[in-house]
mmCIF file of C-alpha atoms and ligand atoms in Angstrom:
data_model
loop_
_atom_site.group_PDB
_atom_site.id
_atom_site.type_symbol
_atom_site.label_atom_id
_atom_site.label_comp_id
_atom_site.label_asym_id
_atom_site.label_seq_id
_atom_site.Cartn_x
_atom_site.Cartn_y
_atom_site.Cartn_z
ATOM 1 C CA MET N 26 -5.067 6.727 19.000
ATOM 2 C CA ARG N 27 -2.772 9.660 17.634
ATOM 3 C CA ALA N 28 1.097 8.670 16.945
ATOM 4 C CA LYS N 29 3.536 9.547 19.519
ATOM 5 C CA LEU N 30 6.766 10.703 18.180
ATOM 6 C CA VAL N 31 10.019 12.352 19.840
ATOM 7 C CA VAL N 32 12.365 13.984 17.471
ATOM 8 C CA GLY N 33 15.607 15.147 18.455
ATOM 9 C CA ASN N 34 17.196 18.561 16.628
ATOM 10 C CA TRP N 35 21.076 18.360 16.874
ATOM 11 C CA LYS N 36 20.901 22.074 15.532
ATOM 12 C CA MET N 37 24.585 23.149 14.153
ATOM 13 C CA ASN N 38 26.060 20.442 16.483
ATOM 14 C CA GLY N 39 28.314 17.089 16.086
ATOM 15 C CA GLY N 40 31.282 15.911 14.347
ATOM 16 C CA LEU N 41 32.025 12.410 12.646
ATOM 17 C CA ARG N 42 33.254 10.967 16.159
ATOM 18 C CA ALA N 43 30.883 12.280 18.550
ATOM 19 C CA ASN N 44 28.111 11.451 16.102
ATOM 20 C CA ALA N 45 29.075 8.016 16.025
ATOM 21 C CA ALA N 46 29.401 7.444 19.888
ATOM 22 C CA LEU N 47 25.579 9.039 20.096
ATOM 23 C CA LEU N 48 24.264 7.165 16.922
ATOM 24 C CA ALA N 49 25.829 3.925 18.477
ATOM 25 C CA ALA N 50 24.479 4.349 21.988
ATOM 26 C CA LEU N 51 20.815 5.445 20.701
ATOM 27 C CA THR N 52 20.596 2.215 18.321
ATOM 28 C CA ALA N 53 21.984 0.086 21.486
ATOM 29 C CA GLU N 54 19.538 1.275 24.091
ATOM 30 C CA TRP N 55 16.280 1.823 22.232
ATOM 31 C CA ASN N 56 14.274 -0.930 22.574
ATOM 32 C CA PRO N 57 11.561 -0.938 19.427
ATOM 33 C CA ALA N 58 8.924 -3.331 21.029
ATOM 34 C CA ALA N 59 8.711 -1.343 24.193
ATOM 35 C CA ASP N 60 9.475 2.149 23.091
ATOM 36 C CA ARG N 61 7.809 4.737 21.231
ATOM 37 C CA PRO N 62 8.984 6.017 17.418
ATOM 38 C CA ILE N 63 11.855 8.303 17.826
ATOM 39 C CA ALA N 64 13.871 10.096 14.932
ATOM 40 C CA VAL N 65 17.040 12.467 14.933
ATOM 41 C CA CYS N 66 17.419 15.610 12.671
ATOM 42 C CA VAL N 67 21.059 16.114 11.725
ATOM 43 C CA PRO N 68 23.214 18.595 10.089
ATOM 44 C CA PHE N 69 23.141 17.901 6.246
ATOM 45 C CA PRO N 70 26.655 16.651 6.233
ATOM 46 C CA TYR N 71 25.786 13.738 8.353
ATOM 47 C CA LEU N 72 22.558 12.536 6.562
ATOM 48 C CA GLY N 73 24.933 9.814 4.934
ATOM 49 C CA GLN N 74 26.263 8.966 8.794
ATOM 50 C CA ALA N 75 22.741 8.737 10.186
ATOM 51 C CA GLN N 76 21.586 6.699 7.305
ATOM 52 C CA ALA N 77 24.733 4.160 7.748
ATOM 53 C CA ALA N 78 24.031 4.060 11.530
ATOM 54 C CA LEU N 79 20.106 3.815 11.694
ATOM 55 C CA THR N 80 18.918 2.032 8.564
ATOM 56 C CA GLY N 81 17.651 -1.220 9.880
ATOM 57 C CA THR N 82 17.015 0.303 13.390
ATOM 58 C CA PRO N 83 13.678 1.580 14.486
ATOM 59 C CA ILE N 84 15.124 5.077 14.855
ATOM 60 C CA ALA N 85 14.512 7.192 11.552
ATOM 61 C CA TRP N 86 16.346 10.487 10.769
ATOM 62 C CA GLY N 87 15.996 13.582 9.148
ATOM 63 C CA ALA N 88 17.264 17.069 8.080
ATOM 64 C CA GLN N 89 16.685 20.556 9.827
ATOM 65 C CA ASN N 90 15.934 22.439 6.440
ATOM 66 C CA VAL N 91 15.230 22.206 2.648
ATOM 67 C CA SER N 92 15.294 24.565 0.017
ATOM 68 C CA GLU N 93 11.746 25.127 -1.726
ATOM 69 C CA HIS N 94 13.330 24.654 -5.127
ATOM 70 C CA ALA N 95 13.573 21.184 -6.930
ATOM 71 C CA SER N 96 16.723 21.981 -8.623
ATOM 72 C CA GLY N 97 19.063 24.396 -10.356
ATOM 73 C CA ALA N 98 20.834 27.597 -9.416
ATOM 74 C CA HIS N 99 20.295 27.951 -5.934
ATOM 75 C CA THR N 100 24.227 27.720 -4.387
ATOM 76 C CA GLY N 101 24.405 26.235 -1.078
ATOM 77 C CA GLU N 102 20.809 25.072 -1.108
ATOM 78 C CA VAL N 103 19.652 21.392 -0.504
ATOM 79 C CA ALA N 104 16.495 19.814 -2.391
ATOM 80 C CA ALA N 105 13.921 17.591 -1.064
ATOM 81 C CA SER N 106 15.106 14.895 -3.605
ATOM 82 C CA MET N 107 18.364 15.262 -1.979
ATOM 83 C CA LEU N 108 17.153 14.361 1.520
ATOM 84 C CA VAL N 109 15.441 11.119 -0.358
ATOM 85 C CA ASP N 110 18.661 10.179 -1.584
ATOM 86 C CA PHE N 111 20.036 9.601 1.981
ATOM 87 C CA GLY N 112 16.615 8.177 3.421
ATOM 88 C CA CYS N 113 15.310 11.066 5.381
ATOM 89 C CA ARG N 114 11.961 10.502 6.629
ATOM 90 C CA TYR N 115 11.538 13.813 8.126
ATOM 91 C CA ALA N 116 12.996 17.446 7.848
ATOM 92 C CA LEU N 117 12.051 20.480 9.986
ATOM 93 C CA VAL N 118 10.915 23.869 8.425
ATOM 94 C CA GLY N 119 10.235 26.993 9.945
ATOM 95 C CA HIS N 120 12.371 26.556 13.037
ATOM 96 C CA SER N 121 12.401 29.462 14.833
ATOM 97 C CA GLU N 122 16.062 29.935 14.466
ATOM 98 C CA ARG N 123 15.607 29.759 10.932
ATOM 99 C CA ARG N 124 12.370 32.661 10.824
ATOM 100 C CA GLN N 125 14.580 34.847 13.207
ATOM 101 C CA PHE N 126 18.203 34.577 11.721
ATOM 102 C CA TYR N 127 17.841 33.131 8.132
ATOM 103 C CA GLY N 128 15.009 34.946 6.956
ATOM 104 C CA ASP N 129 12.453 32.092 6.621
ATOM 105 C CA THR N 130 8.984 33.730 6.012
ATOM 106 C CA ASP N 131 5.596 31.858 6.451
ATOM 107 C CA ALA N 132 5.065 31.840 2.698
ATOM 108 C CA GLY N 133 9.099 30.297 2.297
ATOM 109 C CA VAL N 134 8.125 27.940 5.273
ATOM 110 C CA ALA N 135 4.770 26.863 3.217
ATOM 111 C CA ALA N 136 6.767 26.373 -0.111
ATOM 112 C CA LYS N 137 9.157 24.230 1.794
ATOM 113 C CA ALA N 138 6.796 21.676 3.143
ATOM 114 C CA ALA N 139 5.230 21.678 -0.079
ATOM 115 C CA ALA N 140 8.514 20.579 -1.369
ATOM 116 C CA LEU N 141 8.965 17.983 1.192
ATOM 117 C CA LEU N 142 5.783 16.538 0.491
ATOM 118 C CA ALA N 143 6.286 16.296 -3.066
ATOM 119 C CA ALA N 144 9.038 14.222 -2.414
ATOM 120 C CA GLY N 145 7.582 11.965 -0.083
ATOM 121 C CA VAL N 146 9.483 13.318 3.117
ATOM 122 C CA THR N 147 7.340 14.286 6.033
ATOM 123 C CA PRO N 148 7.517 18.200 7.120
ATOM 124 C CA ILE N 149 7.871 18.768 10.640
ATOM 125 C CA VAL N 150 6.399 22.261 10.599
ATOM 126 C CA CYS N 151 7.557 24.490 13.589
ATOM 127 C CA VAL N 152 5.456 27.424 15.111
ATOM 128 C CA GLY N 153 5.844 29.669 18.167
ATOM 129 C CA GLU N 154 5.698 32.776 19.681
ATOM 130 C CA THR N 155 8.402 35.294 20.943
ATOM 131 C CA LEU N 156 8.163 36.591 24.537
ATOM 132 C CA ALA N 157 6.827 39.757 23.476
ATOM 133 C CA GLU N 158 4.101 38.259 21.246
ATOM 134 C CA ARG N 159 3.091 36.075 24.151
ATOM 135 C CA GLU N 160 3.274 39.469 26.635
ATOM 136 C CA ALA N 161 1.103 41.044 23.843
ATOM 137 C CA GLY N 162 -1.511 38.565 23.997
ATOM 138 C CA THR N 163 -0.893 37.331 20.263
ATOM 139 C CA THR N 164 0.317 33.947 20.748
ATOM 140 C CA GLU N 165 -2.584 32.144 19.198
ATOM 141 C CA ALA N 166 -2.986 34.740 16.260
ATOM 142 C CA VAL N 167 1.032 34.209 15.567
ATOM 143 C CA VAL N 168 0.914 30.441 15.816
ATOM 144 C CA LEU N 169 -2.422 30.089 13.722
ATOM 145 C CA ARG N 170 -1.116 32.515 11.108
ATOM 146 C CA GLN N 171 1.854 30.208 10.875
ATOM 147 C CA LEU N 172 0.162 27.535 10.433
ATOM 148 C CA ASP N 173 -2.399 28.745 8.076
ATOM 149 C CA ALA N 174 0.322 29.785 5.818
ATOM 150 C CA VAL N 175 1.260 26.099 5.448
ATOM 151 C CA LEU N 176 -2.405 24.509 5.170
ATOM 152 C CA ALA N 177 -3.338 27.215 2.527
ATOM 153 C CA VAL N 178 -0.515 25.448 0.323
ATOM 154 C CA VAL N 179 -0.908 21.669 1.287
ATOM 155 C CA ALA N 180 -4.351 21.600 2.323
ATOM 156 C CA ALA N 181 -4.740 18.396 0.382
ATOM 157 C CA GLN N 182 -1.983 16.953 2.590
ATOM 158 C CA ALA N 183 -2.395 18.146 5.743
ATOM 159 C CA ALA N 184 -3.110 14.817 7.547
ATOM 160 C CA GLN N 185 0.692 14.168 6.387
ATOM 161 C CA LEU N 186 2.216 16.924 8.422
ATOM 162 C CA VAL N 187 3.960 16.768 11.867
ATOM 163 C CA VAL N 188 3.558 20.068 13.839
ATOM 164 C CA ALA N 189 5.992 20.953 16.695
ATOM 165 C CA TYR N 190 4.851 24.185 19.010
ATOM 166 C CA GLU N 191 7.948 25.585 20.185
ATOM 167 C CA PRO N 192 7.403 29.043 21.826
ATOM 168 C CA VAL N 193 10.738 31.122 21.201
ATOM 169 C CA TRP N 194 11.180 32.465 24.444
ATOM 170 C CA ALA N 195 11.671 28.418 25.887
ATOM 171 C CA ILE N 196 14.158 27.135 23.175
ATOM 172 C CA GLY N 197 17.542 27.077 24.675
ATOM 173 C CA THR N 198 16.853 29.183 27.401
ATOM 174 C CA GLY N 199 16.199 26.754 30.213
ATOM 175 C CA ARG N 200 12.649 28.032 30.546
ATOM 176 C CA THR N 201 10.068 25.702 29.798
ATOM 177 C CA ALA N 202 6.315 26.483 28.895
ATOM 178 C CA SER N 203 4.101 25.208 31.815
ATOM 179 C CA SER N 204 2.427 21.889 31.112
ATOM 180 C CA GLU N 205 -0.874 24.143 30.912
ATOM 181 C CA GLN N 206 0.489 26.809 28.857
ATOM 182 C CA ALA N 207 1.825 24.065 26.364
ATOM 183 C CA GLN N 208 -1.601 22.231 26.510
ATOM 184 C CA ALA N 209 -3.532 25.525 25.654
ATOM 185 C CA VAL N 210 -1.491 26.609 22.608
ATOM 186 C CA HIS N 211 -1.642 22.583 21.735
ATOM 187 C CA ALA N 212 -5.670 22.581 21.965
ATOM 188 C CA THR N 213 -5.961 25.858 19.450
ATOM 189 C CA LEU N 214 -3.587 24.210 17.017
ATOM 190 C CA ARG N 215 -5.341 20.627 17.053
ATOM 191 C CA ALA N 216 -8.885 22.552 16.721
ATOM 192 C CA ARG N 217 -7.469 24.284 13.380
ATOM 193 C CA LEU N 218 -5.985 21.016 12.379
ATOM 194 C CA ALA N 219 -8.941 19.102 12.780
ATOM 195 C CA ALA N 220 -10.972 21.815 10.710
ATOM 196 C CA ALA N 221 -8.237 21.024 7.913
ATOM 197 C CA GLY N 222 -8.825 17.314 8.303
ATOM 198 C CA ALA N 223 -5.680 16.509 10.016
ATOM 199 C CA ALA N 224 -6.776 15.939 13.795
ATOM 200 C CA ASP N 225 -4.943 13.002 14.315
ATOM 201 C CA ILE N 226 -1.169 14.206 13.152
ATOM 202 C CA PRO N 227 1.386 14.175 15.972
ATOM 203 C CA LEU N 228 1.737 17.651 17.779
ATOM 204 C CA LEU N 229 4.925 17.997 19.034
ATOM 205 C CA TYR N 230 6.362 20.399 22.299
ATOM 206 C CA GLY N 231 9.503 21.802 22.042
ATOM 207 C CA GLY N 232 11.412 24.283 24.093
ATOM 208 C CA SER N 233 13.931 22.978 26.890
ATOM 209 C CA VAL N 234 12.363 19.677 27.311
ATOM 210 C CA LYS N 235 14.302 17.630 29.455
ATOM 211 C CA ALA N 236 14.250 14.168 31.199
ATOM 212 C CA ASP N 237 12.464 15.909 34.368
ATOM 213 C CA ASN N 238 9.651 17.785 32.706
ATOM 214 C CA ALA N 239 8.848 15.629 29.883
ATOM 215 C CA ALA N 240 6.529 13.268 31.458
ATOM 216 C CA ALA N 241 4.198 16.235 32.832
ATOM 217 C CA LEU N 242 4.505 17.728 29.296
ATOM 218 C CA PHE N 243 3.658 14.471 27.733
ATOM 219 C CA ALA N 244 0.748 13.747 30.002
ATOM 220 C CA MET N 245 -1.333 16.628 28.483
ATOM 221 C CA PRO N 246 -4.069 15.408 25.828
ATOM 222 C CA ASP N 247 -3.010 17.113 22.989
ATOM 223 C CA ILE N 248 0.686 16.738 23.291
ATOM 224 C CA ASP N 249 2.012 13.965 21.220
ATOM 225 C CA GLY N 250 5.310 14.236 22.052
ATOM 226 C CA GLY N 251 8.490 16.423 21.622
ATOM 227 C CA LEU N 252 10.988 18.371 19.470
ATOM 228 C CA ILE N 253 14.162 18.276 21.652
ATOM 229 C CA GLY N 254 17.198 20.379 21.073
ATOM 230 C CA GLY N 255 19.869 20.585 23.396
ATOM 231 C CA ALA N 256 19.126 17.344 25.336
ATOM 232 C CA SER N 257 19.146 15.292 22.186
ATOM 233 C CA LEU N 258 22.783 15.267 21.993
ATOM 234 C CA LYS N 259 22.775 13.140 25.134
ATOM 235 C CA ALA N 260 21.757 9.693 24.319
ATOM 236 C CA GLY N 261 20.700 8.992 28.124
ATOM 237 C CA GLU N 262 18.518 12.064 28.383
ATOM 238 C CA PHE N 263 17.061 11.915 25.192
ATOM 239 C CA LEU N 264 15.887 8.379 25.478
ATOM 240 C CA ALA N 265 14.579 9.220 29.096
ATOM 241 C CA ILE N 266 12.629 11.951 27.088
ATOM 242 C CA ALA N 267 11.491 9.506 24.722
ATOM 243 C CA ARG N 268 10.251 7.025 27.258
ATOM 244 C CA ALA N 269 8.506 9.732 29.660
HETATM 245 C C1 PEP K 20 14.876 22.850 19.178
HETATM 246 O O1 PEP K 20 15.796 23.582 18.992
HETATM 247 O O2 PEP K 20 13.904 22.832 18.760
HETATM 248 C C2 PEP K 20 14.611 22.995 20.914
HETATM 249 C C3 PEP K 20 13.362 22.876 21.464
HETATM 250 O O3 PEP K 20 15.725 23.513 21.606
HETATM 251 P P1 PEP K 20 15.874 23.024 23.157
HETATM 252 O O4 PEP K 20 15.358 21.845 23.602
HETATM 253 O O5 PEP K 20 17.583 23.117 23.537
HETATM 254 O O6 PEP K 20 15.233 23.851 23.743
#
């Protein structure tokens, strides 16, 4: 059976006090025996806080980005080895906000995934089409181009990836892909991953997932869980999604 996984992406939200309350609520309410694996990807400055709060709990943590470089003259960047120092199991790469607003390219995302794998951190590779690309009928071509760029660089370790399909038009908009729309793209991605020897990696859906639409999405055969943005900032909502 494929692993299930629900990951929260806090984006650039939080503060020491609010994080403490959120992390305490998650650890108090998450039942490792009955519940599925979950993780939170927090802003870099709060990795230490997440590590302190979550060490010894069944909840994993990670970052939202990483440098493709190992060390050196890269002011403002954070290396994969630094994420290891803070116990990160995961890091997002290629989130659409980074592709859209911070210049992340397919090749750069692949290099970041490779840097993470070399350090022993699991990359959560985000792919997804814009509304214009969907309307132009290029959804499959776009997500496969984004995925192939990563597979070309980390072919031997493809089975260690997590992939998240996040249609850009559904992120933070309240507009979710229908279960059928999401499943169709997931099936395409699954076929490509299977050809790369990675058929069984977790394939997550993200884009305005809420407690009331999660069950229908997660019931789809190729959707193994979710990458949750806004709704991961409320413990009750996030855990309701994770239980869906
Ligand atoms: C995200 O940021 O990865 C995301 C899916 O956001 P939201 O759930 O808020 O749409």
